[in-house]
Short mmCIF file of C-alpha atoms and ligand atoms in Angstrom, two decimals:
data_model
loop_
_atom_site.label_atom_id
_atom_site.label_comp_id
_atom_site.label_asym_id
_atom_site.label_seq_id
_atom_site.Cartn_x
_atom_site.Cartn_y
_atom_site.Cartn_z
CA UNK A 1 125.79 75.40 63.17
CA UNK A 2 125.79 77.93 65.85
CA UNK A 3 128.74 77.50 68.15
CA UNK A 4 128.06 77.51 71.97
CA UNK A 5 128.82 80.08 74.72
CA UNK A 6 129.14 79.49 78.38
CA UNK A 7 129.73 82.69 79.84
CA UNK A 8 130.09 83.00 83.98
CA UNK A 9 129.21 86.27 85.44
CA UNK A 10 130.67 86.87 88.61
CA UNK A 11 129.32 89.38 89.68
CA UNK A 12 130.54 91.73 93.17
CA UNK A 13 132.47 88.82 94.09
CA UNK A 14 135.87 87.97 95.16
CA UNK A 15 138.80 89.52 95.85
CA UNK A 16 142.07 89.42 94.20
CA UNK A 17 143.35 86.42 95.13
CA UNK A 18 140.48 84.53 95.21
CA UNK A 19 139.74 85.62 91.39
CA UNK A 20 143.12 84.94 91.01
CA UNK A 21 143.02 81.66 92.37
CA UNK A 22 139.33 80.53 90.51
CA UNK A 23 141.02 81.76 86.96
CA UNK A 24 143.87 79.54 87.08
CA UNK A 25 141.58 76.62 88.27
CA UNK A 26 138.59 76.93 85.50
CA UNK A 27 142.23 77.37 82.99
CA UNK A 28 143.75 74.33 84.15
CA UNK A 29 140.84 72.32 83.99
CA UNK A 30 140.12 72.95 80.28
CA UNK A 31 143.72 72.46 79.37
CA UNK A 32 143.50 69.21 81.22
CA UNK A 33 140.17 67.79 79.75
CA UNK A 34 139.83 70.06 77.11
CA UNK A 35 136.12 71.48 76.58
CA UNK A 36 133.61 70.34 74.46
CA UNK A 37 135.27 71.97 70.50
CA UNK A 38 132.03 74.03 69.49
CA UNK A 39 132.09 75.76 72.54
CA UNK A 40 133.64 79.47 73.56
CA UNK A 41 133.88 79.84 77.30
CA UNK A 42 133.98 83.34 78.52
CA UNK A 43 134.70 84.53 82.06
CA UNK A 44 133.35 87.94 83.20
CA UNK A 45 135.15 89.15 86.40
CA UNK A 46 135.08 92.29 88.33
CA UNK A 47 136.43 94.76 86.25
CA UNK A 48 139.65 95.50 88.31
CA UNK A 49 140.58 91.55 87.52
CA UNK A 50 140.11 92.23 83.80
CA UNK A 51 143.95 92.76 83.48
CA UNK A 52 144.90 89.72 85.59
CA UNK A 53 141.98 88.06 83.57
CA UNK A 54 143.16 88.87 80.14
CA UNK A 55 147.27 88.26 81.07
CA UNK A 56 145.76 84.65 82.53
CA UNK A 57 143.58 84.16 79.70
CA UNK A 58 145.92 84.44 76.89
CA UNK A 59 146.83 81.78 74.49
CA UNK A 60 144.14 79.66 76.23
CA UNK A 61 140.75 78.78 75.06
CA UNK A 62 139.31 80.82 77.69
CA UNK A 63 137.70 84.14 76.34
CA UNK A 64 137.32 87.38 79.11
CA UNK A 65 134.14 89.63 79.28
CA UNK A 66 133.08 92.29 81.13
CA UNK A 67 130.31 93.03 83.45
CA UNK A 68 129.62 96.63 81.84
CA UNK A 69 130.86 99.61 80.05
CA UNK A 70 130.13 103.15 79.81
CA UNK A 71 127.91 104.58 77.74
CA UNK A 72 130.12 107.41 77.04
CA UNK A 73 133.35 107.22 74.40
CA UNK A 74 135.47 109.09 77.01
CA UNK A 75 135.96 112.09 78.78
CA UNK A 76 135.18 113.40 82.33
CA UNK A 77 133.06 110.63 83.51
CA UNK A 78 134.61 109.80 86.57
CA UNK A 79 134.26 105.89 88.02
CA UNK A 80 133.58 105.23 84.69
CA UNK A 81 134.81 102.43 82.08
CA UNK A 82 135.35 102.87 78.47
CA UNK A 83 134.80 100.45 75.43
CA UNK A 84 137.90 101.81 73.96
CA UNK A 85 139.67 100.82 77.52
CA UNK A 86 138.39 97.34 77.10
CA UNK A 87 139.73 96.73 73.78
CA UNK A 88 143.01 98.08 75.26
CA UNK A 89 143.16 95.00 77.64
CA UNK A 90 142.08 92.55 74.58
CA UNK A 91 138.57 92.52 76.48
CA UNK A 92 136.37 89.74 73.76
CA UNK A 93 132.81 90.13 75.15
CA UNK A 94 131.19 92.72 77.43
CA UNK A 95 127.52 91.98 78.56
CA UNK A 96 125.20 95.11 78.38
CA UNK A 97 121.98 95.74 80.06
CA UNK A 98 121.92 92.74 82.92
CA UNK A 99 118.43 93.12 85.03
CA UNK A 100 120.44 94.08 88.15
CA UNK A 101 122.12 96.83 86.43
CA UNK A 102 118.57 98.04 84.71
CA UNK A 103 117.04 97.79 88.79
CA UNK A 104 119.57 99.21 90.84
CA UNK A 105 121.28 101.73 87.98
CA UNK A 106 117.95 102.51 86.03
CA UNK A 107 119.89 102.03 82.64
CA UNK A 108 117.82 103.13 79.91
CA UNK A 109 117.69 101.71 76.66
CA UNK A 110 119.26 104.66 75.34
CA UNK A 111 122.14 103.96 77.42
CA UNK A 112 121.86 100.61 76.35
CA UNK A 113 121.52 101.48 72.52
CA UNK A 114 124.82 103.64 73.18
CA UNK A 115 126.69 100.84 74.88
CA UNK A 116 126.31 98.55 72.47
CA UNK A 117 127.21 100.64 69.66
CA UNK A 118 130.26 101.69 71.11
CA UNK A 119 131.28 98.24 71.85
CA UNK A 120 130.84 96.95 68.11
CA UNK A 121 132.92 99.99 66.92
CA UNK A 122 135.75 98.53 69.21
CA UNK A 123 135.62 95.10 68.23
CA UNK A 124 133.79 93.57 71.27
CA UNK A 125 131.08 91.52 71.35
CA UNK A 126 127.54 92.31 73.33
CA UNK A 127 125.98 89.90 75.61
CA UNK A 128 122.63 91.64 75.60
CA UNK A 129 120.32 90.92 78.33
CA UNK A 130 116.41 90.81 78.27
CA UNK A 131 114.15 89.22 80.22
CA UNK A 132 109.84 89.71 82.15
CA UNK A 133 109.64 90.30 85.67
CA UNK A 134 107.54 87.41 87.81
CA UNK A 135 104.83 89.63 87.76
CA UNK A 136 104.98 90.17 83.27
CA UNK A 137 105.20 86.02 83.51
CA UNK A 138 101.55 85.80 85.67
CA UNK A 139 100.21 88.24 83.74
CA UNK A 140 100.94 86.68 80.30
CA UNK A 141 103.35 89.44 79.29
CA UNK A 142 106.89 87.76 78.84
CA UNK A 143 106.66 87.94 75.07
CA UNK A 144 105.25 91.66 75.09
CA UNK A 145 107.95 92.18 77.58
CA UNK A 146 110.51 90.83 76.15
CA UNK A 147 110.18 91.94 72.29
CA UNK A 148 109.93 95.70 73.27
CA UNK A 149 113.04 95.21 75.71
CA UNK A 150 114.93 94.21 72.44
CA UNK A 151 112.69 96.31 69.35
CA UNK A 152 114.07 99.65 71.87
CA UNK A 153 117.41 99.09 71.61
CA UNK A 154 119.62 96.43 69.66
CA UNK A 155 116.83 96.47 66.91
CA UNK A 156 118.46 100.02 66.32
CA UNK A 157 121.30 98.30 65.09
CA UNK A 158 122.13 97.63 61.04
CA UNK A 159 122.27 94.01 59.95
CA UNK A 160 125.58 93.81 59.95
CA UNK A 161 126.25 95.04 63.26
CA UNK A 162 123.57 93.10 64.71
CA UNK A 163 125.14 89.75 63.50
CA UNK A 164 127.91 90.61 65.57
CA UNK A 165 125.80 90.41 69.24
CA UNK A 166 124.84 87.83 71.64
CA UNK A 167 121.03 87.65 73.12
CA UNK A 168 121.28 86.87 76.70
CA UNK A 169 117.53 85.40 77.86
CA UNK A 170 117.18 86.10 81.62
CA UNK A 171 113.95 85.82 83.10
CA UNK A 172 114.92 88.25 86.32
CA UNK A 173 112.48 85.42 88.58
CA UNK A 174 114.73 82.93 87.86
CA UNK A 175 118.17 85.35 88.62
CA UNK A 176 120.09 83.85 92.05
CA UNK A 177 116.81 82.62 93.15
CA UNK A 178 117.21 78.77 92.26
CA UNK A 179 114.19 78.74 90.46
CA UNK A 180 115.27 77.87 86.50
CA UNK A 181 112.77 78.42 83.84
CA UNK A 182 111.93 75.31 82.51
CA UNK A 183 113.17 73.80 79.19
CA UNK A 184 110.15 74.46 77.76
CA UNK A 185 110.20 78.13 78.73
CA UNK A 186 113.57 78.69 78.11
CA UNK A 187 112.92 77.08 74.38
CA UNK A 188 109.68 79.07 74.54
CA UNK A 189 111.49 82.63 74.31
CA UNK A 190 114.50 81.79 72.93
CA UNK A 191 112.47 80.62 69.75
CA UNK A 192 110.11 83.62 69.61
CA UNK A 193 113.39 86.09 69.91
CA UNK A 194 114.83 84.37 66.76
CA UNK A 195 111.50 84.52 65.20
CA UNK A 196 111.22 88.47 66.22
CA UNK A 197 115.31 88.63 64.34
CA UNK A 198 113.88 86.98 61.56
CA UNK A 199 111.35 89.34 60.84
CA UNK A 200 113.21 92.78 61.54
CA UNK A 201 116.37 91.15 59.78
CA UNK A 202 116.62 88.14 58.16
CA UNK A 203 116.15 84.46 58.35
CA UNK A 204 119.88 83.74 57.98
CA UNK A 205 120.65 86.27 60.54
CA UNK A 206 118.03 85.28 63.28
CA UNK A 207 119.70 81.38 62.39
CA UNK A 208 123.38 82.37 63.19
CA UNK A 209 122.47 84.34 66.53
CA UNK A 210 122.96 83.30 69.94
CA UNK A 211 120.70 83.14 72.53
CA UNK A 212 121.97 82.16 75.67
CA UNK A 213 119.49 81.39 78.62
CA UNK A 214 120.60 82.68 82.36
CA UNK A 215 118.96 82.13 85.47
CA UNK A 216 119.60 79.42 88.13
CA UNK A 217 121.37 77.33 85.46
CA UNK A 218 123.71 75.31 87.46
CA UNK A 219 125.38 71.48 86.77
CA UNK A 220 122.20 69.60 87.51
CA UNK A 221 119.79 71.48 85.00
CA UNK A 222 122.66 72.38 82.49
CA UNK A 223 122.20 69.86 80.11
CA UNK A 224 118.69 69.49 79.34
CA UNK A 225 118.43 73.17 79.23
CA UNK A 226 121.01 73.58 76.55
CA UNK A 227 119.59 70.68 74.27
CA UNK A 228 116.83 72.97 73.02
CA UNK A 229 117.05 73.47 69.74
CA UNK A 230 117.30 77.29 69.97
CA UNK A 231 119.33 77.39 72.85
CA UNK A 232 123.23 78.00 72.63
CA UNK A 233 124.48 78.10 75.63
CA UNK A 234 124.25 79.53 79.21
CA UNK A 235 125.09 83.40 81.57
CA UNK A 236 125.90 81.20 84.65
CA UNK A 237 126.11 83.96 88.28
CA UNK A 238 126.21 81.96 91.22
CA UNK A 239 127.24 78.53 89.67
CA UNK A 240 130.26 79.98 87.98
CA UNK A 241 131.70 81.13 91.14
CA UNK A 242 132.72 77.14 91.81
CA UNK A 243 135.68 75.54 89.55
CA UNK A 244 134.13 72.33 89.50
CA UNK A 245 130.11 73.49 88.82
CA UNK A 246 131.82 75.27 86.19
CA UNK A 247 133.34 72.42 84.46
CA UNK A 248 130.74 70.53 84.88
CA UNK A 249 128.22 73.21 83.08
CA UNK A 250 130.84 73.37 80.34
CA UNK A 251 130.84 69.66 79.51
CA UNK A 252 127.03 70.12 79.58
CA UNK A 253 126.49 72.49 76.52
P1 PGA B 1 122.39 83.15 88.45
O1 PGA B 1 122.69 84.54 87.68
O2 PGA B 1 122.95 82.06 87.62
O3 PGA B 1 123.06 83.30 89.77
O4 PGA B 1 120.89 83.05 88.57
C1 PGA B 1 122.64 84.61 86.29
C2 PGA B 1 122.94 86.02 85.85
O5 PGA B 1 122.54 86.96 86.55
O6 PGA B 1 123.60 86.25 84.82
#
């Protein structure tokens, strides 16, 4: 039985206080009405809030993640954030290759291949993003898409270090534009990803992966989105910027 994630990215939002103030809200609210037991919820903040986030965070069944890490171990790479530097902060989960960082950052899937590899040797978990353009969906490309987006880079990976990663489905048509994929889609992809895993790895290993599904998902379209079969869970933007949405997405999966 695969356990559930709801992850919320936040994005270039906030500042201090407000992340500050949205932390110890989604916090309270699960140590008032406790999620849902077979589910990990992970918050990604800004990383300047990862400290605040992690010091919040601890000894609560809230899990911290970061937006992005540098492809680099360390060194002269100025701006830049190390794997290493998020294991330092007791960083869990770090998500890798979101659309908007492969549109406005052109992040190659060497970059990406690096990234995650230097996350696993630090003991942090990937949220790997993949996911067609509208244009790849109309032209009957999503799979094609979709399957080389993953066979470039985390299919790199040995078996064992792929067990250790989470598939983040994001169609980019659906990202902050309030149009979800349907059920259907969602269940769609997410099955043909675990088939693809099954094939380059193993049965058991495309069965224990998760595939999350990200892309508009907000309270009202939570639920029946995460009762397909193969997927575990949501990458919430917009919708995890509100306590209450939040919750209510939580109590969904
Ligand atoms: P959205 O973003 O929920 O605002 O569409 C999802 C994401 O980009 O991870």
């Amino acid at each position: 039985m695969r356990r559930k994630i709801i992850a919320g990215n936040w994005k270039m939002n906030m500042n201090f206080s407000e992340a500050d103030d949205l932390l110890a809200l989604i916090i309270a609210d699960i140590d008032d009405n406790a999620k849902p037991v077979d589910v990990d919820v992970v918050i990604c903040p800004p990383a300047v809030y990862l400290e605040l986030a992690t010091d919040m965070a601890s000894g609560k069944a809230v899990l911290i993640g970061a937006q992005n890490v540098s492809s680099f171990e360390n060194g002269a790479y100025t701006g830049e954030i190390s794997a290493a530097m998020l294991e330092s902060l007791e960083v869990d989960y770090a998500i890798v290759g979101h659309s908007e960082r492969r549109k406005y950052f052109n992040e190659s899937n060497e970059e990406l291949t690096s990234k995650v590899k230097l996350l696993l040797a630090h003991g942090i978990t990937p949220i790997f993003c993949c996911g067609e353009l509208l244009d790849d969906r109309n032209d009957d490309r999503h799979m094609e898409v979709v399957s080389n987006q993953i066979g470039d880079t985390i299919f790199h990976l040995a078996g064992e270090e792929f067990q250790k990663l989470v598939i983040a489905y994001e169609p980019v048509w659906a990202i902050g534009t309030g149009k979800t994929a349907t059920p259907g889609q969602a269940q769609e992809m997410h099955a043909f990803i675990r088939a693809l895993i099954a094939k380059k790895y193993s049965r058991e290993t495309a069965d224990q992966c998760r595939i999350l599904y990200g892309g508009s998902c907000n309270a009202s379209n939570a639920a029946e989105l995460f009762s397909k079969q193969d997927v575990d869970g949501g990458l919430i933007g917009g919708a995890s910027l509100n306590a209450d949405d939040f919750a209510l997405i939580i109590r969904s999966a």
